[in-house]
mmCIF file of C-alpha atoms in Angstrom:
data_model
loop_
_atom_site.group_PDB
_atom_site.id
_atom_site.type_symbol
_atom_site.label_atom_id
_atom_site.label_comp_id
_atom_site.label_asym_id
_atom_site.label_seq_id
_atom_site.Cartn_x
_atom_site.Cartn_y
_atom_site.Cartn_z
ATOM 1 C CA MET S 16 0.000 0.000 0.000
ATOM 2 C CA LYS S 17 1.142 3.518 -0.727
ATOM 3 C CA PHE S 18 0.275 6.517 1.467
ATOM 4 C CA ALA S 19 0.854 10.246 0.921
ATOM 5 C CA ALA S 20 1.431 12.955 3.518
ATOM 6 C CA ILE S 21 1.573 16.715 3.034
ATOM 7 C CA ASP S 22 3.347 18.642 5.794
ATOM 8 C CA ILE S 23 2.628 22.376 5.535
ATOM 9 C CA GLY S 24 5.286 23.861 7.791
ATOM 10 C CA SER S 25 6.428 27.375 8.584
ATOM 11 C CA ASN S 26 9.543 27.030 6.419
ATOM 12 C CA ALA S 27 8.490 24.634 3.648
ATOM 13 C CA VAL S 28 5.676 22.473 2.299
ATOM 14 C CA ARG S 29 6.592 18.804 1.838
ATOM 15 C CA LEU S 30 4.848 15.944 0.074
ATOM 16 C CA ILE S 31 6.051 12.406 0.709
ATOM 17 C CA PHE S 32 4.939 9.060 -0.689
ATOM 18 C CA VAL S 33 5.681 5.931 1.315
ATOM 19 C CA ASN S 34 5.095 2.278 0.457
ATOM 20 C CA VAL S 35 4.083 0.129 3.409
ATOM 21 C CA TYR S 36 4.871 -3.581 3.228
ATOM 22 C CA GLU S 37 3.568 -6.209 5.639
ATOM 23 C CA THR S 38 6.306 -8.852 5.898
ATOM 24 C CA GLU S 39 7.176 -11.807 8.111
ATOM 25 C CA ASN S 40 9.610 -9.543 9.934
ATOM 26 C CA GLY S 41 6.997 -6.871 10.580
ATOM 27 C CA VAL S 42 5.783 -3.741 8.833
ATOM 28 C CA GLN S 43 8.327 -2.021 6.570
ATOM 29 C CA TYR S 44 8.043 1.646 5.548
ATOM 30 C CA VAL S 45 9.895 2.482 2.322
ATOM 31 C CA LYS S 46 9.955 6.079 1.115
ATOM 32 C CA ASP S 47 9.056 6.253 -2.568
ATOM 33 C CA ALA S 48 9.349 9.980 -3.336
ATOM 34 C CA MET S 49 9.605 13.367 -1.647
ATOM 35 C CA TYR S 50 8.851 16.858 -2.955
ATOM 36 C CA ARG S 51 9.611 20.102 -1.149
ATOM 37 C CA VAL S 52 8.771 23.748 -1.828
ATOM 38 C CA ALA S 53 10.214 26.411 0.481
ATOM 39 C CA PHE S 54 8.177 29.615 0.373
ATOM 40 C CA ARG S 55 8.174 30.316 4.111
ATOM 41 C CA LEU S 56 4.678 30.854 5.372
ATOM 42 C CA GLY S 57 6.081 31.936 8.719
ATOM 43 C CA GLU S 58 7.621 35.104 7.293
ATOM 44 C CA GLU S 59 4.155 36.632 7.056
ATOM 45 C CA ALA S 60 2.227 34.688 9.690
ATOM 46 C CA PHE S 61 4.584 35.521 12.566
ATOM 47 C CA ILE S 62 4.860 39.242 11.726
ATOM 48 C CA ASN S 63 1.584 40.235 10.030
ATOM 49 C CA GLY S 64 -0.682 37.558 11.448
ATOM 50 C CA GLU S 65 -2.058 36.728 8.014
ATOM 51 C CA PHE S 66 -1.003 35.670 4.518
ATOM 52 C CA SER S 67 -0.792 38.113 1.619
ATOM 53 C CA GLU S 68 -2.477 37.541 -1.722
ATOM 54 C CA LYS S 69 0.865 36.452 -3.211
ATOM 55 C CA LYS S 70 1.536 33.936 -0.455
ATOM 56 C CA THR S 71 -1.977 32.595 -0.836
ATOM 57 C CA LYS S 72 -1.349 32.094 -4.560
ATOM 58 C CA ASP S 73 1.922 30.300 -3.742
ATOM 59 C CA ILE S 74 0.051 27.888 -1.470
ATOM 60 C CA LEU S 75 -2.634 27.243 -4.082
ATOM 61 C CA SER S 76 -0.097 26.710 -6.862
ATOM 62 C CA THR S 77 1.884 24.247 -4.749
ATOM 63 C CA MET S 78 -1.191 22.302 -3.707
ATOM 64 C CA LYS S 79 -2.388 22.121 -7.330
ATOM 65 C CA ALA S 80 0.998 20.673 -8.321
ATOM 66 C CA TYR S 81 0.797 18.199 -5.458
ATOM 67 C CA LYS S 82 -2.696 17.212 -6.593
ATOM 68 C CA HIS S 83 -1.254 16.115 -9.971
ATOM 69 C CA LEU S 84 1.566 14.191 -8.286
ATOM 70 C CA ILE S 85 -0.945 12.424 -6.060
ATOM 71 C CA ALA S 86 -2.977 11.469 -9.138
ATOM 72 C CA ILE S 87 0.137 9.905 -10.675
ATOM 73 C CA HIS S 88 1.233 8.005 -7.561
ATOM 74 C CA GLN S 89 -2.311 6.897 -6.653
ATOM 75 C CA PRO S 90 -1.910 6.412 -2.890
ATOM 76 C CA VAL S 91 -4.666 4.632 -0.967
ATOM 77 C CA GLN S 92 -4.908 7.561 1.453
ATOM 78 C CA VAL S 93 -3.737 11.175 1.677
ATOM 79 C CA MET S 94 -3.384 13.400 4.720
ATOM 80 C CA ALA S 95 -2.473 17.098 4.749
ATOM 81 C CA CYS S 96 -1.572 18.886 7.982
ATOM 82 C CA ALA S 97 -0.530 22.494 8.621
ATOM 83 C CA THR S 98 1.415 23.590 11.676
ATOM 84 C CA SER S 99 2.600 26.770 13.423
ATOM 85 C CA ALA S 100 2.367 29.352 10.615
ATOM 86 C CA MET S 101 -1.159 28.333 9.667
ATOM 87 C CA ARG S 102 -2.105 28.261 13.350
ATOM 88 C CA ASP S 103 -0.974 31.883 13.710
ATOM 89 C CA ALA S 104 -2.508 33.278 10.489
ATOM 90 C CA LYS S 105 -6.025 34.612 10.973
ATOM 91 C CA ASN S 106 -6.947 33.955 7.329
ATOM 92 C CA SER S 107 -5.816 30.309 7.346
ATOM 93 C CA GLY S 108 -9.454 29.149 7.321
ATOM 94 C CA VAL S 109 -10.046 30.981 4.045
ATOM 95 C CA ILE S 110 -6.968 29.348 2.520
ATOM 96 C CA VAL S 111 -8.000 25.884 3.703
ATOM 97 C CA GLU S 112 -11.379 26.402 2.028
ATOM 98 C CA LYS S 113 -9.808 27.630 -1.228
ATOM 99 C CA VAL S 114 -7.394 24.707 -1.378
ATOM 100 C CA PHE S 115 -10.197 22.200 -0.860
ATOM 101 C CA LYS S 116 -12.350 23.877 -3.508
ATOM 102 C CA LYS S 117 -9.540 23.974 -6.097
ATOM 103 C CA THR S 118 -7.845 20.635 -5.394
ATOM 104 C CA GLY S 119 -10.073 18.475 -3.212
ATOM 105 C CA ILE S 120 -7.234 18.280 -0.658
ATOM 106 C CA LYS S 121 -8.483 18.801 2.884
ATOM 107 C CA ILE S 122 -5.943 20.561 5.093
ATOM 108 C CA GLU S 123 -6.126 20.048 8.847
ATOM 109 C CA VAL S 124 -4.589 22.903 10.853
ATOM 110 C CA ILE S 125 -3.305 20.916 13.822
ATOM 111 C CA SER S 126 -2.461 21.985 17.351
ATOM 112 C CA GLY S 127 1.027 21.641 18.781
ATOM 113 C CA HIS S 128 -0.113 18.645 20.813
ATOM 114 C CA ARG S 129 -1.604 16.971 17.753
ATOM 115 C CA GLU S 130 1.652 17.620 15.903
ATOM 116 C CA ALA S 131 3.529 15.952 18.748
ATOM 117 C CA GLU S 132 1.221 12.921 18.564
ATOM 118 C CA PHE S 133 2.026 12.438 14.877
ATOM 119 C CA VAL S 134 5.765 12.698 15.554
ATOM 120 C CA LEU S 135 5.353 10.107 18.301
ATOM 121 C CA SER S 136 3.681 7.748 15.793
ATOM 122 C CA ASN S 137 7.142 7.064 14.347
ATOM 123 C CA HIS S 138 7.923 4.946 17.447
ATOM 124 C CA VAL S 139 11.615 5.730 17.089
ATOM 125 C CA GLU S 140 12.354 4.855 20.705
ATOM 126 C CA THR S 141 11.917 1.166 19.803
ATOM 127 C CA LEU S 142 15.086 1.401 17.686
ATOM 128 C CA ASP S 143 17.272 2.153 20.699
ATOM 129 C CA LEU S 144 19.345 -0.954 21.357
ATOM 130 C CA LYS S 145 20.395 0.343 24.778
ATOM 131 C CA HIS S 146 16.771 0.259 25.955
ATOM 132 C CA HIS S 147 16.681 3.472 27.926
ATOM 133 C CA HIS S 148 13.662 3.967 30.158
ATOM 134 C CA ASN S 149 13.225 7.696 29.476
ATOM 135 C CA TYR S 150 13.052 9.439 26.097
ATOM 136 C CA LEU S 151 12.473 12.989 24.953
ATOM 137 C CA TYR S 152 11.327 13.578 21.378
ATOM 138 C CA ILE S 153 12.534 16.982 20.177
ATOM 139 C CA ASP S 154 10.940 18.320 16.994
ATOM 140 C CA VAL S 155 12.343 21.740 16.099
ATOM 141 C CA GLY S 156 10.382 23.473 13.358
ATOM 142 C CA GLY S 157 10.297 26.927 11.849
ATOM 143 C CA GLY S 158 7.546 28.189 14.119
ATOM 144 C CA SER S 159 7.435 25.904 17.122
ATOM 145 C CA THR S 160 9.240 23.203 19.056
ATOM 146 C CA GLU S 161 7.367 20.088 20.135
ATOM 147 C CA LEU S 162 8.632 18.061 23.090
ATOM 148 C CA ILE S 163 7.302 14.639 24.103
ATOM 149 C CA LEU S 164 8.458 12.817 27.233
ATOM 150 C CA LEU S 165 8.177 9.022 27.377
ATOM 151 C CA SER S 166 8.995 6.829 30.345
ATOM 152 C CA LYS S 167 8.847 3.026 30.411
ATOM 153 C CA GLY S 168 6.942 2.982 27.136
ATOM 154 C CA LYS S 169 4.266 5.468 28.218
ATOM 155 C CA THR S 170 3.736 9.076 27.148
ATOM 156 C CA ILE S 171 4.179 11.231 30.250
ATOM 157 C CA ASP S 172 3.778 14.723 28.824
ATOM 158 C CA LYS S 173 3.610 16.667 25.557
ATOM 159 C CA GLN S 174 4.479 20.339 25.245
ATOM 160 C CA SER S 175 4.560 22.803 22.338
ATOM 161 C CA PHE S 176 6.462 26.088 22.575
ATOM 162 C CA ASN S 177 6.396 28.979 20.092
ATOM 163 C CA ILE S 178 10.154 28.788 19.676
ATOM 164 C CA GLY S 179 11.264 27.993 16.140
ATOM 165 C CA THR S 180 14.132 28.611 13.754
ATOM 166 C CA LEU S 181 12.241 31.072 11.576
ATOM 167 C CA ARG S 182 10.850 32.931 14.577
ATOM 168 C CA ILE S 183 14.374 33.359 15.961
ATOM 169 C CA SER S 184 15.879 34.485 12.649
ATOM 170 C CA MET S 185 13.070 37.077 12.369
ATOM 171 C CA GLY S 186 13.445 38.192 15.992
ATOM 172 C CA ASN S 187 9.912 36.976 16.720
ATOM 173 C CA ASP S 188 10.701 34.574 19.580
ATOM 174 C CA LYS S 189 9.494 35.628 23.047
ATOM 175 C CA LYS S 190 11.525 35.433 26.270
ATOM 176 C CA GLU S 191 8.490 34.072 28.095
ATOM 177 C CA GLN S 192 8.407 31.017 25.829
ATOM 178 C CA TRP S 193 12.091 30.336 26.521
ATOM 179 C CA ARG S 194 11.444 30.706 30.258
ATOM 180 C CA LEU S 195 8.496 28.300 30.156
ATOM 181 C CA MET S 196 10.480 25.742 28.154
ATOM 182 C CA GLN S 197 13.441 25.985 30.541
ATOM 183 C CA LYS S 198 11.124 25.517 33.538
ATOM 184 C CA TRP S 199 9.514 22.426 31.995
ATOM 185 C CA LEU S 200 12.876 20.902 31.035
ATOM 186 C CA THR S 201 14.281 21.472 34.515
ATOM 187 C CA GLU S 202 11.246 19.809 36.082
ATOM 188 C CA ILE S 203 11.371 16.686 33.921
ATOM 189 C CA SER S 204 15.144 16.276 34.239
ATOM 190 C CA THR S 205 14.824 16.427 38.016
ATOM 191 C CA LYS S 206 12.194 13.695 38.072
ATOM 192 C CA TYR S 207 13.394 11.541 35.148
ATOM 193 C CA LYS S 208 17.082 10.651 34.997
ATOM 194 C CA HIS S 209 19.277 9.537 32.088
ATOM 195 C CA ILE S 210 16.980 10.860 29.362
ATOM 196 C CA GLN S 211 17.798 9.792 25.800
ATOM 197 C CA GLY S 212 16.995 12.544 23.324
ATOM 198 C CA ILE S 213 15.461 11.869 19.901
ATOM 199 C CA GLY S 214 16.014 14.675 17.397
ATOM 200 C CA VAL S 215 13.475 15.160 14.614
ATOM 201 C CA GLY S 216 13.418 17.446 11.576
ATOM 202 C CA GLY S 217 15.510 18.654 8.672
ATOM 203 C CA ASN S 218 17.932 20.751 10.710
ATOM 204 C CA ILE S 219 19.108 17.986 13.027
ATOM 205 C CA ASN S 220 19.301 15.668 10.006
ATOM 206 C CA THR S 221 21.672 18.154 8.363
ATOM 207 C CA ILE S 222 23.742 18.510 11.531
ATOM 208 C CA GLN S 223 24.053 14.728 11.780
ATOM 209 C CA LYS S 224 25.048 14.391 8.125
ATOM 210 C CA SER S 225 27.413 17.328 7.768
ATOM 211 C CA PHE S 226 28.785 18.258 11.185
ATOM 212 C CA ALA S 227 28.720 15.223 13.485
ATOM 213 C CA LYS S 228 32.207 13.860 14.054
ATOM 214 C CA ALA S 229 31.020 10.312 14.579
ATOM 215 C CA LYS S 230 29.059 9.199 11.515
ATOM 216 C CA SER S 231 26.300 7.334 13.312
ATOM 217 C CA ILE S 232 22.653 7.677 14.192
ATOM 218 C CA PHE S 233 23.682 9.721 17.252
ATOM 219 C CA VAL S 234 24.505 13.416 17.537
ATOM 220 C CA HIS S 235 26.359 14.465 20.690
ATOM 221 C CA GLU S 236 26.473 17.801 22.448
ATOM 222 C CA HIS S 237 29.953 18.497 21.045
ATOM 223 C CA ASP S 238 28.558 17.933 17.516
ATOM 224 C CA ILE S 239 25.999 20.666 18.115
ATOM 225 C CA GLN S 240 28.754 22.968 19.356
ATOM 226 C CA ASN S 241 30.891 22.024 16.344
ATOM 227 C CA THR S 242 28.034 23.131 14.073
ATOM 228 C CA LEU S 243 27.825 26.499 15.809
ATOM 229 C CA ASP S 244 31.612 26.974 15.757
ATOM 230 C CA LYS S 245 31.769 26.344 12.020
ATOM 231 C CA LEU S 246 28.691 28.273 10.911
ATOM 232 C CA GLU S 247 27.842 31.066 13.313
ATOM 233 C CA HIS S 248 30.561 33.463 12.125
ATOM 234 C CA LEU S 249 29.861 32.851 8.420
ATOM 235 C CA SER S 250 27.459 34.761 6.200
ATOM 236 C CA ILE S 251 24.531 32.933 4.630
ATOM 237 C CA ASP S 252 26.322 32.840 1.266
ATOM 238 C CA GLU S 253 29.482 31.452 2.876
ATOM 239 C CA ARG S 254 27.486 28.670 4.562
ATOM 240 C CA ILE S 255 25.960 27.756 1.202
ATOM 241 C CA ILE S 256 29.268 27.765 -0.675
ATOM 242 C CA GLN S 257 31.487 26.123 1.952
ATOM 243 C CA PHE S 258 29.080 23.462 3.220
ATOM 244 C CA GLY S 259 26.654 22.997 0.323
ATOM 245 C CA LEU S 260 23.616 23.991 2.379
ATOM 246 C CA ARG S 261 20.344 24.926 0.708
ATOM 247 C CA PRO S 262 19.596 28.664 1.012
ATOM 248 C CA ASP S 263 16.499 28.003 3.114
ATOM 249 C CA ARG S 264 18.547 25.764 5.427
ATOM 250 C CA ALA S 265 21.628 27.977 5.667
ATOM 251 C CA ASP S 266 19.882 30.775 7.559
ATOM 252 C CA VAL S 267 17.957 28.626 10.052
ATOM 253 C CA ILE S 268 20.408 25.874 10.954
ATOM 254 C CA VAL S 269 22.231 28.068 13.503
ATOM 255 C CA PRO S 270 19.009 28.956 15.377
ATOM 256 C CA ALA S 271 18.109 25.251 15.243
ATOM 257 C CA ALA S 272 21.464 24.251 16.766
ATOM 258 C CA LYS S 273 20.943 26.803 19.537
ATOM 259 C CA ILE S 274 17.497 25.384 20.335
ATOM 260 C CA PHE S 275 18.812 21.821 20.463
ATOM 261 C CA LYS S 276 21.741 22.908 22.630
ATOM 262 C CA PHE S 277 19.420 24.762 25.008
ATOM 263 C CA ILE S 278 17.159 21.732 25.386
ATOM 264 C CA MET S 279 20.029 19.299 25.859
ATOM 265 C CA ASN S 280 21.664 21.510 28.496
ATOM 266 C CA HIS S 281 18.525 22.037 30.555
ATOM 267 C CA ALA S 282 17.339 18.418 30.302
ATOM 268 C CA ASN S 283 20.799 16.958 30.997
ATOM 269 C CA ILE S 284 20.823 15.143 27.656
ATOM 270 C CA SER S 285 24.243 14.186 26.300
ATOM 271 C CA SER S 286 23.220 12.776 22.915
ATOM 272 C CA LEU S 287 20.365 12.625 20.423
ATOM 273 C CA MET S 288 19.217 9.731 18.282
ATOM 274 C CA VAL S 289 18.620 11.100 14.771
ATOM 275 C CA PRO S 290 16.440 8.598 12.892
ATOM 276 C CA LYS S 291 15.730 11.047 10.031
ATOM 277 C CA VAL S 292 11.973 11.039 10.336
ATOM 278 C CA GLY S 293 9.571 13.913 10.769
ATOM 279 C CA LEU S 294 5.961 14.959 10.941
ATOM 280 C CA GLY S 295 5.187 13.564 7.480
ATOM 281 C CA ASP S 296 6.587 10.152 8.393
ATOM 282 C CA GLY S 297 4.507 10.143 11.552
ATOM 283 C CA MET S 298 1.404 10.951 9.518
ATOM 284 C CA ILE S 299 2.160 7.944 7.292
ATOM 285 C CA HIS S 300 2.464 5.672 10.336
ATOM 286 C CA TYR S 301 -0.763 7.072 11.736
ATOM 287 C CA MET S 302 -2.641 6.497 8.459
ATOM 288 C CA TYR S 303 -1.419 2.927 8.169
ATOM 289 C CA GLU S 304 -2.249 2.098 11.784
ATOM 290 C CA HIS S 305 -5.799 3.443 11.328
ATOM 291 C CA TYR S 306 -6.346 2.258 7.751
ATOM 292 C CA LYS S 307 -9.361 0.026 7.120
#
C-alpha cells in the first residue's frame, strides 16, 4: 500500500509518498518519493498575522501541483496537515477552504499537541538498542518546538512552545516562551534521569550528516557545538558555498542548533538519536495504523 502525507510547515511544504509492506519480519516503511517547496509561510504569519495575496497564490499553486503528483502516484490515502504558521494566520481558514475547492485536498490545521502525537507515531524509541527507560522527542520546526516525554513505554507529557528557527531568525521569539520551556525541562530532568533525546526534523538531520564527528545515528552535544563553531561566524552565502547547504537551510540551521543545545543543556541530555523522520513520516504511520 502507498500513502501520501503533506506537511505544511512554517519554512516549507513537503509531500512524501511511502510504500508500506507487511512482511514476516513486521511492517516495513519504504519512502518512494519526496517533494519540497520552500516559500516560508512563517515570514508573514509571525509578523503580520495573516497571509498576503501572493503567499496565498503560492500555497494554491503548490497544492495544485501536489494534486497532480498524487494522481500519478495513486496512494490509498492522503493526509495534509498544517502547523505553526497556519495556526498563527487569521486567514488560514479561508486558505483551507480555497485549497479544498480547487484541489479536493483537505488541510487540517493541527495543534502543537496533535503535531507531537504524529511525531510520536514514528515509534523511534523502539530502535534504541540500549533500551533506555526515558526518552524525549525533540521536533524543532520553523515556528514551534514540540517536546514529548516518554517513560517506560508510556507518554508522560507533551508540550509545544512557540520557539522555532524562523521565529528566531526574524526576531519573533518571546523570552516568556524560553522561560516556560526551561522551567519544563528542569522539572522533567529532576524527576526523570538519564533521558535519551530523539532529534526530529531537517535541521538535526543536516547537523548529523554534515557536522557530526562520529558518523552514526547519534549526535552528541559536542557535535551541536561544532556546528555552531563552524557556521555562526559565516554569512549565509558562505554557509551555502562552503558546506553545500540549501539557502532556506543555511539561515535557520544556527538557530536550530541553539534550540537543540538549550534543550540538551537544561534536560541533561548528552546525545540525540537522529532517525531522520519527521511529521510527514509520523502521519504515514498514523494512516497505516488506522487504515481500514
